[in-house]
mmCIF file of C-alpha atoms in Angstrom:
data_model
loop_
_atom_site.group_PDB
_atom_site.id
_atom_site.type_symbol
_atom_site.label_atom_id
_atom_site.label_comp_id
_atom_site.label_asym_id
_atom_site.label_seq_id
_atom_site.Cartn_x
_atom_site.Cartn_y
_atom_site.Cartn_z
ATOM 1 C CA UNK A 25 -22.659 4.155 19.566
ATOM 2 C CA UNK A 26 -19.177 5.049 20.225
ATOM 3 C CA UNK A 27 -18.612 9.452 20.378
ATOM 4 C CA UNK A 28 -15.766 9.385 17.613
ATOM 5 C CA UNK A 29 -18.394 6.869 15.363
ATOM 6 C CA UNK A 30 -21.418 9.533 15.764
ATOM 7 C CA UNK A 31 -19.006 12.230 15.333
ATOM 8 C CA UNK A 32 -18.235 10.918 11.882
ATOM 9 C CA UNK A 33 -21.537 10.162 10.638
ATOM 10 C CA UNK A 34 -22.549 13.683 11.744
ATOM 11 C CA UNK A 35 -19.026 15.237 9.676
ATOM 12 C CA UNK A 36 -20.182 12.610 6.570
ATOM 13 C CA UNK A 37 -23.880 14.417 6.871
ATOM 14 C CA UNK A 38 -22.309 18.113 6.801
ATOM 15 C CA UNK A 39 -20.147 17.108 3.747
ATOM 16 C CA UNK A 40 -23.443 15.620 1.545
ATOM 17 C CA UNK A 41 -21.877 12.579 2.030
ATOM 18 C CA UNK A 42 -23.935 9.055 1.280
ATOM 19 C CA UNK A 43 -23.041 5.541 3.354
ATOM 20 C CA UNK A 44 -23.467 2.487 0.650
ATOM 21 C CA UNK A 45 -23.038 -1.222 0.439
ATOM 22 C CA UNK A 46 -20.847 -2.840 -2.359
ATOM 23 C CA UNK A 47 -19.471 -6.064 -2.457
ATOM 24 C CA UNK A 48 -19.873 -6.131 1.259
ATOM 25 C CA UNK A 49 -17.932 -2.942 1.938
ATOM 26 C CA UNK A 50 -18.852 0.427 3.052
ATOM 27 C CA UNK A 51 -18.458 2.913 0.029
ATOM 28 C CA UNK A 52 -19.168 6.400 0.117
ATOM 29 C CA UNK A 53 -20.472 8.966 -2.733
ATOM 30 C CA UNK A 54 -19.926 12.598 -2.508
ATOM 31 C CA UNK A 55 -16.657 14.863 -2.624
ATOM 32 C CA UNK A 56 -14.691 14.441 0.967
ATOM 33 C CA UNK A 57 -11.730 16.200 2.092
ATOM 34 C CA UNK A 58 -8.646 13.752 3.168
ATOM 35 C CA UNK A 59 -8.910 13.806 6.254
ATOM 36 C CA UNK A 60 -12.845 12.806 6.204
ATOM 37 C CA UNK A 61 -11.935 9.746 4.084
ATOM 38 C CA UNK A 62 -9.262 8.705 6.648
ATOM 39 C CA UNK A 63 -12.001 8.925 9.389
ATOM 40 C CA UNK A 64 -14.191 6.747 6.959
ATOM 41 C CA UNK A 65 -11.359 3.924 6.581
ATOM 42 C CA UNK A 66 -10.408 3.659 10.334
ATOM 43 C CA UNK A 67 -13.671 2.916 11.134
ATOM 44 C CA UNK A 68 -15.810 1.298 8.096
ATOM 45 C CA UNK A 69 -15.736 -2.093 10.111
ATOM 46 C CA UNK A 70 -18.221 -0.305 12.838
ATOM 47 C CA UNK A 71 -19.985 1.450 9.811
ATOM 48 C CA UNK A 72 -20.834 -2.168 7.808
ATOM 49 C CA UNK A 73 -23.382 -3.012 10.486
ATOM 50 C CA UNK A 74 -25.290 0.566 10.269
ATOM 51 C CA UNK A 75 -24.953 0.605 6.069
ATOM 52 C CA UNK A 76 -26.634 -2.839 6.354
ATOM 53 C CA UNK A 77 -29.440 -1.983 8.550
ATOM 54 C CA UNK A 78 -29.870 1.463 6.799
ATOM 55 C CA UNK A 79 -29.130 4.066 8.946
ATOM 56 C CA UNK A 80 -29.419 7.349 7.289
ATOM 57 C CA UNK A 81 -27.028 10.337 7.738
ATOM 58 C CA UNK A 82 -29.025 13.711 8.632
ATOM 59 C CA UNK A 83 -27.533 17.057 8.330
ATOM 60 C CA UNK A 84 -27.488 19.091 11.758
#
């Protein structure tokens, strides 16, 4: 997994933040500052495979 894709998933983990599948596109639930949800965009594409399989965000 690419460092600025793990990065994000560990940022989306500190926030609360929850990956889900709608329609076929990444959606997100939880309040996220601006500049998380821009992360989230530019990369949802690499994030569709993980949502699909299931991959869980953890909290470090």
């Amino acid at each position: 997994m690419r460092p600025s894709l793990n990065a994000l998933l560990a940022d989306l983990a500190r926030h609360g933040a929850s990956l889900t599948l709608e329609n076929g596109r990444v959606g997100v639930q939880g309040e996220l500052p601006a500049e998380l949800l821009l992360r989230l965009h530019r990369h949802r594409r690499d994030l569709l495979p993980l949502v699909e399989r299931g991959v869980h965000l953890s909290r470090r």
